[in-house]
PDB file of C-alpha atoms in Angstrom:
ATOM      1  CA  MET A 263       0.138  -0.074   0.163  1.00 43.00           C
ATOM      2  CA  ALA A 264       3.065   2.645   0.740  1.00 40.00           C
ATOM      3  CA  HIS A 265       4.758   1.220  -2.499  1.00 43.00           C
ATOM      4  CA  SER A 266       1.658   2.442  -4.442  1.00 45.00           C
ATOM      5  CA  SER A 267       0.587   5.540  -2.607  1.00 45.00           C
ATOM      6  CA  LEU A 268       4.916   6.834  -3.361  1.00 43.00           C
ATOM      7  CA  SER A 269       4.022   5.620  -6.762  1.00 47.00           C
ATOM      8  CA  ALA A 270       0.884   7.616  -7.442  1.00 46.00           C
ATOM      9  CA  LEU A 271       2.637  10.631  -5.304  1.00 44.00           C
ATOM     10  CA  HIS A 272       5.730   9.747  -7.856  1.00 45.00           C
ATOM     11  CA  ALA A 273       3.509  10.533 -10.898  1.00 47.00           C
ATOM     12  CA  ASP A 274       1.799  13.333 -10.069  1.00 50.00           C
ATOM     13  CA  SER A 275       5.108  15.261  -9.203  1.00 45.00           C
ATOM     14  CA  VAL A 276       6.513  14.242 -12.777  1.00 47.00           C
ATOM     15  CA  SER A 277       3.160  15.748 -14.415  1.00 54.00           C
ATOM     16  CA  GLY A 278       3.326  19.037 -12.589  1.00 71.00           C
ATOM     17  CA  PHE A 279      -0.227  17.955 -10.363  1.00 79.00           C
ATOM     18  CA  ASP A 280       0.602  17.593  -6.339  1.00 90.00           C
ATOM     19  CA  PRO A 281      -2.892  16.616  -4.930  1.00 92.00           C
ATOM     20  CA  VAL A 282      -2.124  16.979  -1.332  1.00 93.00           C
ATOM     21  CA  ARG A 283      -0.893  20.721  -2.059  1.00 93.00           C
ATOM     22  CA  TYR A 284      -4.134  21.563  -4.180  1.00 94.00           C
ATOM     23  CA  LEU A 285      -6.183  19.789  -1.401  1.00 96.00           C
ATOM     24  CA  ARG A 286      -4.627  21.769   1.384  1.00 96.00           C
ATOM     25  CA  ARG A 287      -5.392  25.237  -0.821  1.00 96.00           C
ATOM     26  CA  TRP A 288      -8.558  24.196  -0.795  1.00 97.00           C
ATOM     27  CA  VAL A 289      -9.037  23.493   2.989  1.00 98.00           C
ATOM     28  CA  TRP A 290      -6.802  27.041   3.545  1.00 97.00           C
ATOM     29  CA  LYS A 291      -9.614  29.089   1.478  1.00 97.00           C
ATOM     30  CA  MET A 292     -12.431  27.358   3.304  1.00 97.00           C
ATOM     31  CA  ALA A 293     -10.783  28.279   6.222  1.00 97.00           C
ATOM     32  CA  ILE A 294     -10.204  31.517   5.648  1.00 96.00           C
ATOM     33  CA  ALA A 295     -14.202  31.669   4.129  1.00 95.00           C
ATOM     34  CA  THR A 296     -15.589  30.638   7.785  1.00 96.00           C
ATOM     35  CA  LEU A 297     -13.536  33.061  10.031  1.00 96.00           C
ATOM     36  CA  ILE A 298     -15.500  35.500   7.267  1.00 94.00           C
ATOM     37  CA  LEU A 299     -18.501  33.845   8.062  1.00 94.00           C
ATOM     38  CA  MET A 300     -18.308  34.416  11.537  1.00 94.00           C
ATOM     39  CA  ALA A 301     -16.756  38.037  11.289  1.00 93.00           C
ATOM     40  CA  ILE A 302     -19.843  38.725   9.311  1.00 92.00           C
ATOM     41  CA  GLY A 303     -22.470  36.470  11.928  1.00 89.00           C
ATOM     42  CA  SER A 304     -20.737  38.399  14.898  1.00 88.00           C
ATOM     43  CA  ALA A 305     -21.640  41.797  13.048  1.00 87.00           C
ATOM     44  CA  THR A 306     -25.068  40.062  12.084  1.00 88.00           C
ATOM     45  CA  ARG A 307     -25.408  39.743  15.847  1.00 83.00           C
ATOM     46  CA  VAL A 308     -24.835  43.236  17.077  1.00 80.00           C
ATOM     47  CA  MET A 309     -26.648  44.876  14.448  1.00 83.00           C
ATOM     48  CA  ASN A 310     -29.867  43.513  15.492  1.00 79.00           C
ATOM     49  CA  ALA A 311     -29.887  42.424  11.605  1.00 81.00           C
ATOM     50  CA  GLY A 312     -30.821  38.535  12.738  1.00 83.00           C
ATOM     51  CA  LEU A 313     -33.951  38.359  12.291  1.00 86.00           C
ATOM     52  CA  ALA A 314     -34.085  40.996   8.769  1.00 90.00           C
ATOM     53  CA  CYS A 315     -34.962  38.164   6.357  1.00 91.00           C
ATOM     54  CA  PRO A 316     -37.875  36.678   8.323  1.00 89.00           C
ATOM     55  CA  ASP A 317     -37.763  33.605   6.318  1.00 90.00           C
ATOM     56  CA  TRP A 318     -34.990  30.749   5.464  1.00 87.00           C
ATOM     57  CA  PRO A 319     -33.707  30.047   3.531  1.00 85.00           C
ATOM     58  CA  LEU A 320     -34.626  32.568   0.914  1.00 88.00           C
ATOM     59  CA  CYS A 321     -35.324  36.160   1.987  1.00 92.00           C
ATOM     60  CA  TYR A 322     -38.149  37.844   1.603  1.00 91.00           C
ATOM     61  CA  GLY A 323     -39.029  34.735  -0.551  1.00 89.00           C
ATOM     62  CA  GLN A 324     -36.297  35.691  -2.987  1.00 91.00           C
ATOM     63  CA  ILE A 325     -32.365  34.706  -3.214  1.00 90.00           C
ATOM     64  CA  VAL A 326     -32.086  38.503  -3.934  1.00 92.00           C
ATOM     65  CA  PRO A 327     -34.523  40.280  -1.881  1.00 92.00           C
ATOM     66  CA  SER A 328     -33.218  43.737  -4.040  1.00 89.00           C
ATOM     67  CA  GLN A 329     -36.871  45.615  -2.784  1.00 90.00           C
ATOM     68  CA  GLN A 330     -36.221  45.461   0.763  1.00 90.00           C
ATOM     69  CA  MET A 331     -32.525  45.766   0.584  1.00 92.00           C
ATOM     70  CA  ASN A 332     -30.810  47.710   3.235  1.00 91.00           C
ATOM     71  CA  LEU A 333     -27.714  47.685   5.549  1.00 89.00           C
ATOM     72  CA  GLN A 334     -29.106  44.859   8.175  1.00 91.00           C
ATOM     73  CA  VAL A 335     -31.307  42.599   5.588  1.00 92.00           C
ATOM     74  CA  PHE A 336     -27.677  43.340   3.748  1.00 92.00           C
ATOM     75  CA  LEU A 337     -25.923  41.108   5.903  1.00 92.00           C
ATOM     76  CA  GLU A 338     -28.178  38.310   7.032  1.00 92.00           C
ATOM     77  CA  TRP A 339     -28.214  37.981   2.927  1.00 93.00           C
ATOM     78  CA  PHE A 340     -24.633  37.955   2.891  1.00 92.00           C
ATOM     79  CA  HIS A 341     -24.323  35.982   5.920  1.00 93.00           C
ATOM     80  CA  ARG A 342     -26.375  33.231   4.185  1.00 93.00           C
ATOM     81  CA  LEU A 343     -24.772  33.617   0.839  1.00 92.00           C
ATOM     82  CA  ASP A 344     -21.113  32.419   2.358  1.00 93.00           C
ATOM     83  CA  ALA A 345     -22.819  29.845   4.219  1.00 94.00           C
ATOM     84  CA  SER A 346     -23.810  28.659   0.984  1.00 94.00           C
ATOM     85  CA  LEU A 347     -20.052  28.837  -0.459  1.00 95.00           C
ATOM     86  CA  ILE A 348     -18.657  26.926   2.342  1.00 97.00           C
ATOM     87  CA  GLY A 349     -21.373  24.425   1.854  1.00 96.00           C
ATOM     88  CA  LEU A 350     -20.610  23.783  -1.882  1.00 97.00           C
ATOM     89  CA  MET A 351     -16.356  23.628  -1.102  1.00 98.00           C
ATOM     90  CA  ALA A 352     -17.237  21.181   1.481  1.00 98.00           C
ATOM     91  CA  ILE A 353     -19.501  18.855  -1.231  1.00 98.00           C
ATOM     92  CA  GLY A 354     -16.313  19.762  -3.460  1.00 97.00           C
ATOM     93  CA  LEU A 355     -13.568  18.697  -0.556  1.00 98.00           C
ATOM     94  CA  VAL A 356     -15.411  15.098  -0.254  1.00 98.00           C
ATOM     95  CA  VAL A 357     -15.736  14.590  -4.082  1.00 97.00           C
ATOM     96  CA  LEU A 358     -11.995  16.206  -4.375  1.00 97.00           C
ATOM     97  CA  ALA A 359     -10.619  13.692  -1.387  1.00 97.00           C
ATOM     98  CA  MET A 360     -12.750  10.790  -2.759  1.00 96.00           C
ATOM     99  CA  ARG A 361     -11.304  11.337  -6.525  1.00 95.00           C
ATOM    100  CA  TRP A 362      -7.768  11.846  -5.312  1.00 94.00           C
ATOM    101  CA  ARG A 363      -7.696   9.107  -2.048  1.00 92.00           C
ATOM    102  CA  GLU A 364      -5.064   6.984  -3.640  1.00 92.00           C
ATOM    103  CA  SER A 365      -2.315  10.202  -3.573  1.00 90.00           C
ATOM    104  CA  LEU A 366      -4.123  11.098  -0.012  1.00 93.00           C
ATOM    105  CA  PRO A 367      -3.337   9.874   3.847  1.00 93.00           C
ATOM    106  CA  ASN A 368      -5.878   7.542   4.968  1.00 94.00           C
ATOM    107  CA  TRP A 369      -7.372  10.112   7.335  1.00 96.00           C
ATOM    108  CA  VAL A 370      -8.288  13.084   4.257  1.00 97.00           C
ATOM    109  CA  PRO A 371     -11.414  11.724   3.293  1.00 97.00           C
ATOM    110  CA  TRP A 372     -13.139  10.567   6.552  1.00 97.00           C
ATOM    111  CA  ALA A 373     -11.761  13.726   7.711  1.00 97.00           C
ATOM    112  CA  ALA A 374     -13.640  15.939   5.072  1.00 98.00           C
ATOM    113  CA  CYS A 375     -17.006  13.845   5.411  1.00 98.00           C
ATOM    114  CA  PHE A 376     -16.764  15.167   8.930  1.00 98.00           C
ATOM    115  CA  VAL A 377     -16.126  18.474   7.901  1.00 98.00           C
ATOM    116  CA  LEU A 378     -19.295  18.330   5.332  1.00 98.00           C
ATOM    117  CA  PHE A 379     -21.332  16.490   8.415  1.00 98.00           C
ATOM    118  CA  LEU A 380     -20.324  19.855  10.743  1.00 97.00           C
ATOM    119  CA  VAL A 381     -21.197  22.464   7.818  1.00 97.00           C
ATOM    120  CA  ILE A 382     -24.677  20.861   7.123  1.00 96.00           C
ATOM    121  CA  PHE A 383     -25.616  20.802  11.271  1.00 97.00           C
ATOM    122  CA  GLN A 384     -24.273  24.326  11.083  1.00 95.00           C
ATOM    123  CA  GLY A 385     -27.156  25.508   8.233  1.00 93.00           C
ATOM    124  CA  VAL A 386     -29.672  23.531  10.330  1.00 95.00           C
ATOM    125  CA  LEU A 387     -28.400  25.736  13.272  1.00 95.00           C
ATOM    126  CA  GLY A 388     -28.280  28.411  10.703  1.00 91.00           C
ATOM    127  CA  GLY A 389     -32.314  27.706   9.767  1.00 91.00           C
ATOM    128  CA  LEU A 390     -32.998  27.285  13.200  1.00 93.00           C
ATOM    129  CA  THR A 391     -31.938  30.628  14.780  1.00 90.00           C
ATOM    130  CA  VAL A 392     -34.597  32.177  12.167  1.00 87.00           C
ATOM    131  CA  THR A 393     -37.590  29.857  12.816  1.00 87.00           C
ATOM    132  CA  GLN A 394     -36.479  30.019  17.004  1.00 87.00           C
ATOM    133  CA  LEU A 395     -36.524  33.350  16.421  1.00 80.00           C
ATOM    134  CA  LEU A 396     -32.620  33.732  18.101  1.00 84.00           C
ATOM    135  CA  ARG A 397     -33.189  31.691  20.960  1.00 87.00           C
ATOM    136  CA  PHE A 398     -30.050  32.166  23.164  1.00 85.00           C
ATOM    137  CA  ASP A 399     -28.954  28.270  22.989  1.00 89.00           C
ATOM    138  CA  ILE A 400     -29.470  27.782  19.391  1.00 92.00           C
ATOM    139  CA  VAL A 401     -27.206  30.782  18.234  1.00 90.00           C
ATOM    140  CA  THR A 402     -24.514  30.418  20.906  1.00 91.00           C
ATOM    141  CA  ALA A 403     -24.379  26.598  19.592  1.00 94.00           C
ATOM    142  CA  HIS A 404     -24.631  27.951  16.276  1.00 94.00           C
ATOM    143  CA  LEU A 405     -21.247  29.749  17.243  1.00 93.00           C
ATOM    144  CA  GLY A 406     -19.706  26.734  18.929  1.00 95.00           C
ATOM    145  CA  THR A 407     -20.249  24.681  15.740  1.00 96.00           C
ATOM    146  CA  ALA A 408     -18.949  27.292  13.262  1.00 96.00           C
ATOM    147  CA  LEU A 409     -15.924  27.265  15.161  1.00 97.00           C
ATOM    148  CA  LEU A 410     -15.531  23.690  15.487  1.00 97.00           C
ATOM    149  CA  VAL A 411     -15.811  23.951  11.375  1.00 97.00           C
ATOM    150  CA  PHE A 412     -13.196  26.527  11.445  1.00 98.00           C
ATOM    151  CA  CYS A 413     -10.666  24.475  13.812  1.00 98.00           C
ATOM    152  CA  THR A 414     -11.309  20.994  11.893  1.00 98.00           C
ATOM    153  CA  LEU A 415     -10.038  22.717   8.357  1.00 98.00           C
ATOM    154  CA  LEU A 416      -7.205  24.241  10.374  1.00 98.00           C
ATOM    155  CA  ALA A 417      -6.089  20.938  11.591  1.00 97.00           C
ATOM    156  CA  MET A 418      -6.071  19.412   8.230  1.00 97.00           C
ATOM    157  CA  GLY A 419      -4.585  21.518   6.449  1.00 96.00           C
ATOM    158  CA  MET A 420      -1.880  21.969   9.540  1.00 95.00           C
ATOM    159  CA  ALA A 421      -1.713  17.755   8.894  1.00 94.00           C
ATOM    160  CA  LEU A 422      -1.084  18.267   5.380  1.00 94.00           C
ATOM    161  CA  PHE A 423       1.510  21.219   5.935  1.00 92.00           C
ATOM    162  CA  PRO A 424       4.879  20.127   4.454  1.00 89.00           C
ATOM    163  CA  TYR A 425       6.969  20.004   7.633  1.00 86.00           C
ATOM    164  CA  GLN A 426      10.385  18.745   9.038  1.00 83.00           C
ATOM    165  CA  ALA A 427      10.134  17.492  12.067  1.00 82.00           C
ATOM    166  CA  LYS A 428      13.045  18.020  14.339  1.00 85.00           C
ATOM    167  CA  GLY A 429      11.606  16.480  18.083  1.00 86.00           C
ATOM    168  CA  THR A 430      12.374  19.780  20.244  1.00 88.00           C
ATOM    169  CA  ALA A 431       8.731  20.117  20.525  1.00 89.00           C
ATOM    170  CA  GLY A 432       8.291  17.706  23.891  1.00 86.00           C
ATOM    171  CA  LYS A 433       5.220  18.461  25.655  1.00 88.00           C
ATOM    172  CA  LEU A 434       4.042  21.632  24.306  1.00 94.00           C
ATOM    173  CA  SER A 435       1.596  19.913  21.819  1.00 94.00           C
ATOM    174  CA  TRP A 436      -0.524  19.232  25.736  1.00 95.00           C
ATOM    175  CA  LEU A 437      -0.036  23.036  26.838  1.00 96.00           C
ATOM    176  CA  SER A 438      -1.464  24.141  23.832  1.00 97.00           C
ATOM    177  CA  GLY A 439      -4.032  21.331  23.621  1.00 97.00           C
ATOM    178  CA  LEU A 440      -5.324  22.784  26.811  1.00 97.00           C
ATOM    179  CA  ALA A 441      -5.530  26.552  25.799  1.00 98.00           C
ATOM    180  CA  VAL A 442      -7.633  25.053  23.004  1.00 98.00           C
ATOM    181  CA  VAL A 443     -10.116  24.140  25.317  1.00 98.00           C
ATOM    182  CA  PHE A 444      -9.889  26.993  27.301  1.00 98.00           C
ATOM    183  CA  VAL A 445      -9.746  29.076  24.977  1.00 97.00           C
ATOM    184  CA  TYR A 446     -12.891  27.762  22.969  1.00 97.00           C
ATOM    185  CA  ALA A 447     -14.826  27.449  25.935  1.00 96.00           C
ATOM    186  CA  GLN A 448     -14.083  31.624  26.629  1.00 95.00           C
ATOM    187  CA  SER A 449     -15.541  31.866  22.784  1.00 94.00           C
ATOM    188  CA  LEU A 450     -18.532  30.238  23.728  1.00 93.00           C
ATOM    189  CA  LEU A 451     -19.116  31.464  26.695  1.00 90.00           C
ATOM    190  CA  GLY A 452     -18.328  35.359  25.256  1.00 87.00           C
ATOM    191  CA  GLY A 453     -21.207  34.256  22.082  1.00 85.00           C
ATOM    192  CA  LEU A 454     -23.863  33.531  25.399  1.00 83.00           C
ATOM    193  CA  VAL A 455     -23.334  36.704  26.225  1.00 80.00           C
ATOM    194  CA  GLY A 456     -23.599  38.173  23.448  1.00 74.00           C
ATOM    195  CA  SER A 457     -26.813  36.364  22.478  1.00 70.00           C
ATOM    196  CA  ARG A 458     -28.354  37.193  25.521  1.00 68.00           C
ATOM    197  CA  TRP A 459     -27.476  40.257  25.510  1.00 62.00           C
ATOM    198  CA  ALA A 460     -25.823  39.944  29.256  1.00 52.00           C
ATOM    199  CA  ALA A 461     -24.074  42.830  29.207  1.00 55.00           C
ATOM    200  CA  HIS A 462     -26.752  45.205  28.825  1.00 55.00           C
ATOM    201  CA  GLN A 463     -28.890  43.728  31.025  1.00 57.00           C
ATOM    202  CA  CYS A 464     -26.916  42.138  33.762  1.00 62.00           C
ATOM    203  CA  PHE A 465     -27.908  44.675  37.073  1.00 50.00           C
ATOM    204  CA  GLY A 466     -30.280  43.209  39.094  1.00 50.00           C
ATOM    205  CA  LEU A 467     -30.768  39.817  37.581  1.00 54.00           C
ATOM    206  CA  ALA A 468     -28.542  37.253  38.809  1.00 59.00           C
ATOM    207  CA  GLU A 469     -28.800  34.913  35.682  1.00 60.00           C
ATOM    208  CA  LEU A 470     -27.703  37.097  33.431  1.00 64.00           C
ATOM    209  CA  CYS A 471     -24.893  38.423  36.102  1.00 76.00           C
ATOM    210  CA  ASN A 472     -23.826  35.183  36.295  1.00 78.00           C
ATOM    211  CA  VAL A 473     -23.108  34.626  32.495  1.00 77.00           C
ATOM    212  CA  VAL A 474     -21.005  37.731  32.602  1.00 78.00           C
ATOM    213  CA  ASN A 475     -18.917  36.565  35.743  1.00 81.00           C
ATOM    214  CA  ALA A 476     -18.369  33.361  34.133  1.00 85.00           C
ATOM    215  CA  HIS A 477     -16.716  34.798  31.040  1.00 84.00           C
ATOM    216  CA  LEU A 478     -14.535  37.632  33.006  1.00 87.00           C
ATOM    217  CA  ILE A 479     -13.469  34.272  35.335  1.00 92.00           C
ATOM    218  CA  GLY A 480     -12.561  32.359  32.022  1.00 93.00           C
ATOM    219  CA  ILE A 481     -10.274  34.753  30.765  1.00 94.00           C
ATOM    220  CA  ILE A 482      -7.565  34.061  33.816  1.00 96.00           C
ATOM    221  CA  PRO A 483      -7.122  30.359  32.530  1.00 96.00           C
ATOM    222  CA  ALA A 484      -7.216  30.903  28.904  1.00 97.00           C
ATOM    223  CA  SER A 485      -4.676  33.614  29.726  1.00 97.00           C
ATOM    224  CA  LEU A 486      -2.599  31.924  31.948  1.00 97.00           C
ATOM    225  CA  ALA A 487      -2.506  28.769  29.440  1.00 97.00           C
ATOM    226  CA  VAL A 488      -1.353  31.137  26.268  1.00 98.00           C
ATOM    227  CA  ILE A 489       1.247  33.206  28.282  1.00 97.00           C
ATOM    228  CA  LEU A 490       2.912  29.896  29.388  1.00 97.00           C
ATOM    229  CA  LEU A 491       2.939  27.938  25.937  1.00 97.00           C
ATOM    230  CA  ALA A 492       4.608  31.310  25.131  1.00 97.00           C
ATOM    231  CA  VAL A 493       6.951  31.242  27.802  1.00 96.00           C
ATOM    232  CA  PHE A 494       8.203  27.503  27.377  1.00 96.00           C
ATOM    233  CA  VAL A 495       8.804  27.796  23.578  1.00 96.00           C
ATOM    234  CA  TRP A 496      10.870  31.349  24.057  1.00 94.00           C
ATOM    235  CA  ARG A 497      12.506  28.749  26.440  1.00 93.00           C
ATOM    236  CA  THR A 498      12.929  25.381  24.411  1.00 91.00           C
ATOM    237  CA  PRO A 499      15.627  25.750  22.590  1.00 87.00           C
ATOM    238  CA  ALA A 500      16.052  24.741  18.683  1.00 87.00           C
ATOM    239  CA  LEU A 501      12.542  24.611  18.604  1.00 91.00           C
ATOM    240  CA  ASP A 502      11.105  25.318  14.458  1.00 91.00           C
ATOM    241  CA  ASN A 503      10.689  28.471  13.520  1.00 92.00           C
ATOM    242  CA  VAL A 504       7.274  28.002  12.197  1.00 93.00           C
ATOM    243  CA  LEU A 505       6.359  26.451  15.819  1.00 95.00           C
ATOM    244  CA  ARG A 506       8.284  29.528  17.691  1.00 95.00           C
ATOM    245  CA  SER A 507       6.101  32.136  15.064  1.00 96.00           C
ATOM    246  CA  GLN A 508       2.608  30.705  15.822  1.00 97.00           C
ATOM    247  CA  ALA A 509       3.564  30.912  19.766  1.00 97.00           C
ATOM    248  CA  GLN A 510       4.096  34.333  19.241  1.00 97.00           C
ATOM    249  CA  LEU A 511       1.890  35.323  17.639  1.00 98.00           C
ATOM    250  CA  ALA A 512      -1.073  33.724  20.029  1.00 98.00           C
ATOM    251  CA  PHE A 513       0.608  35.722  22.606  1.00 98.00           C
ATOM    252  CA  GLY A 514       0.341  38.891  20.112  1.00 97.00           C
ATOM    253  CA  LEU A 515      -3.245  37.812  19.631  1.00 98.00           C
ATOM    254  CA  LEU A 516      -3.966  37.314  23.272  1.00 97.00           C
ATOM    255  CA  ILE A 517      -2.558  40.680  24.338  1.00 97.00           C
ATOM    256  CA  LEU A 518      -4.798  42.505  21.376  1.00 97.00           C
ATOM    257  CA  GLN A 519      -8.095  40.805  22.810  1.00 96.00           C
ATOM    258  CA  LEU A 520      -7.521  41.690  25.880  1.00 95.00           C
ATOM    259  CA  ILE A 521      -7.814  45.005  24.947  1.00 95.00           C
ATOM    260  CA  LEU A 522     -10.627  44.597  22.448  1.00 93.00           C
ATOM    261  CA  GLY A 523     -12.482  42.507  25.541  1.00 89.00           C
ATOM    262  CA  LEU A 524     -11.946  45.483  28.279  1.00 89.00           C
ATOM    263  CA  ALA A 525     -12.689  47.967  25.792  1.00 88.00           C
ATOM    264  CA  THR A 526     -16.041  46.030  24.694  1.00 82.00           C
ATOM    265  CA  PHE A 527     -16.798  45.494  28.442  1.00 78.00           C
ATOM    266  CA  ARG A 528     -16.383  49.259  29.325  1.00 78.00           C
ATOM    267  CA  LEU A 529     -18.846  50.753  26.848  1.00 75.00           C
ATOM    268  CA  HIS A 530     -21.164  47.068  27.590  1.00 65.00           C
ATOM    269  CA  LEU A 531     -21.092  46.337  23.469  1.00 65.00           C
ATOM    270  CA  GLN A 532     -22.757  49.553  21.897  1.00 67.00           C
ATOM    271  CA  VAL A 533     -19.723  49.783  19.261  1.00 75.00           C
ATOM    272  CA  GLU A 534     -20.710  47.195  16.831  1.00 80.00           C
ATOM    273  CA  THR A 535     -16.762  46.936  15.244  1.00 87.00           C
ATOM    274  CA  LEU A 536     -15.340  46.243  18.743  1.00 87.00           C
ATOM    275  CA  THR A 537     -17.825  43.784  19.419  1.00 85.00           C
ATOM    276  CA  VAL A 538     -16.740  42.180  16.051  1.00 89.00           C
ATOM    277  CA  CYS A 539     -13.178  42.720  16.166  1.00 92.00           C
ATOM    278  CA  HIS A 540     -13.278  41.007  19.643  1.00 91.00           C
ATOM    279  CA  GLN A 541     -15.202  37.961  18.325  1.00 91.00           C
ATOM    280  CA  ALA A 542     -12.846  37.722  15.542  1.00 94.00           C
ATOM    281  CA  VAL A 543      -9.442  38.178  17.017  1.00 96.00           C
ATOM    282  CA  GLY A 544     -10.311  35.415  19.580  1.00 96.00           C
ATOM    283  CA  ALA A 545     -11.592  33.054  16.585  1.00 96.00           C
ATOM    284  CA  GLY A 546      -7.690  33.686  15.305  1.00 97.00           C
ATOM    285  CA  LEU A 547      -6.559  32.918  18.730  1.00 98.00           C
ATOM    286  CA  LEU A 548      -8.504  30.091  18.733  1.00 98.00           C
ATOM    287  CA  GLY A 549      -6.787  28.891  15.246  1.00 98.00           C
ATOM    288  CA  THR A 550      -3.526  30.004  16.319  1.00 98.00           C
ATOM    289  CA  LEU A 551      -3.583  27.612  19.351  1.00 98.00           C
ATOM    290  CA  VAL A 552      -5.117  24.699  16.819  1.00 98.00           C
ATOM    291  CA  CYS A 553      -2.436  24.923  14.456  1.00 97.00           C
ATOM    292  CA  PHE A 554       0.691  24.826  16.812  1.00 97.00           C
ATOM    293  CA  THR A 555      -0.617  22.006  18.824  1.00 97.00           C
ATOM    294  CA  VAL A 556      -1.136  19.752  15.050  1.00 96.00           C
ATOM    295  CA  LEU A 557       2.062  20.409  14.263  1.00 95.00           C
ATOM    296  CA  SER A 558       3.898  19.983  17.755  1.00 94.00           C
ATOM    297  CA  ILE A 559       2.283  16.888  17.841  1.00 94.00           C
ATOM    298  CA  ARG A 560       3.748  15.941  14.565  1.00 92.00           C
ATOM    299  CA  ASP A 561       7.275  16.927  15.628  1.00 90.00           C
ATOM    300  CA  ARG A 562       6.704  14.924  18.426  1.00 84.00           C
ATOM    301  CA  PHE A 563       5.194  11.863  17.193  1.00 80.00           C
ATOM    302  CA  PHE A 564       6.212  11.756  13.849  1.00 67.00           C
ATOM    303  CA  GLU A 565       9.340  11.577  11.267  1.00 49.00           C
ATOM    304  CA  SER A 566       9.073  13.920   8.860  1.00 46.00           C
ATOM    305  CA  GLY A 567       6.091  13.934   6.414  1.00 49.00           C
ATOM    306  CA  PRO A 568       4.749  11.045   8.017  1.00 44.00           C
ATOM    307  CA  LEU A 569       0.885  12.660   7.454  1.00 54.00           C
ATOM    308  CA  LEU A 570       1.578  13.141   3.933  1.00 50.00           C
ATOM    309  CA  ILE A 571       2.072   9.635   3.120  1.00 46.00           C
ATOM    310  CA  LYS A 572      -0.205   6.287   3.364  1.00 48.00           C
ATOM    311  CA  SER A 573       0.869   4.161   5.232  1.00 40.00           C
TER     312      SER A 573
END
């Protein structure tokens, strides 16, 4: 099996076409589209545009509601358009993974199918957010699933990334993995604060104040995990430059996120641009930690290139 896979890869390289590289670029484009989708979704929420299109999947019974178009309708309509694009790309990902499965690792078709499942589930949740009139638990699950799609795509991209392992990452993957869990949980809490408008209504309402306080307390473990990761990376000699750059980026995004979070909290989510940037930077931080985790696992447990060739 390994010999046939190597032969297929050699044939592709001779012809000038590399399925792994092409699929990796497809995955990166999907990840970027998903990040944009989450940013637009955040803008839709803070601009009170979640129900600007009262029906689903069409908008005012039309594909393009030209007569009803305003800023709020455009945000919700464009959000659905981007989601549809990601859905088509997810189908394409499965088709390409199946078509080139002889030249790809065994796990790729399964991962592609998992991405498609998440995207379909995300679409169902998107419809429910409209039909259930922005019910806060559905809105939060909608965000959580989008983050899972984003993280899965990034994990696939880093697993297919050409990487020369040095074996110096040690147990950094455990610390970065813990940071991923904390930041993901913090992102969900932030989404819950936004979907319930808890920062606006906390005063005198214990339940909503508990939501806000949980998000504020969650800053501590998430921040400590990222800071410790940056410190241990700095103290690890001969660490690969890609891993070192990712850790530095994560630390920089953490500082920016804390600044945006403080400004957003002080202004009670009244400045829409700040709120959208706060969520987008949080997603970027989560994605950077996922990339570091996958690459550090490869550095620790695998020889260079094992995830690129079938066994």
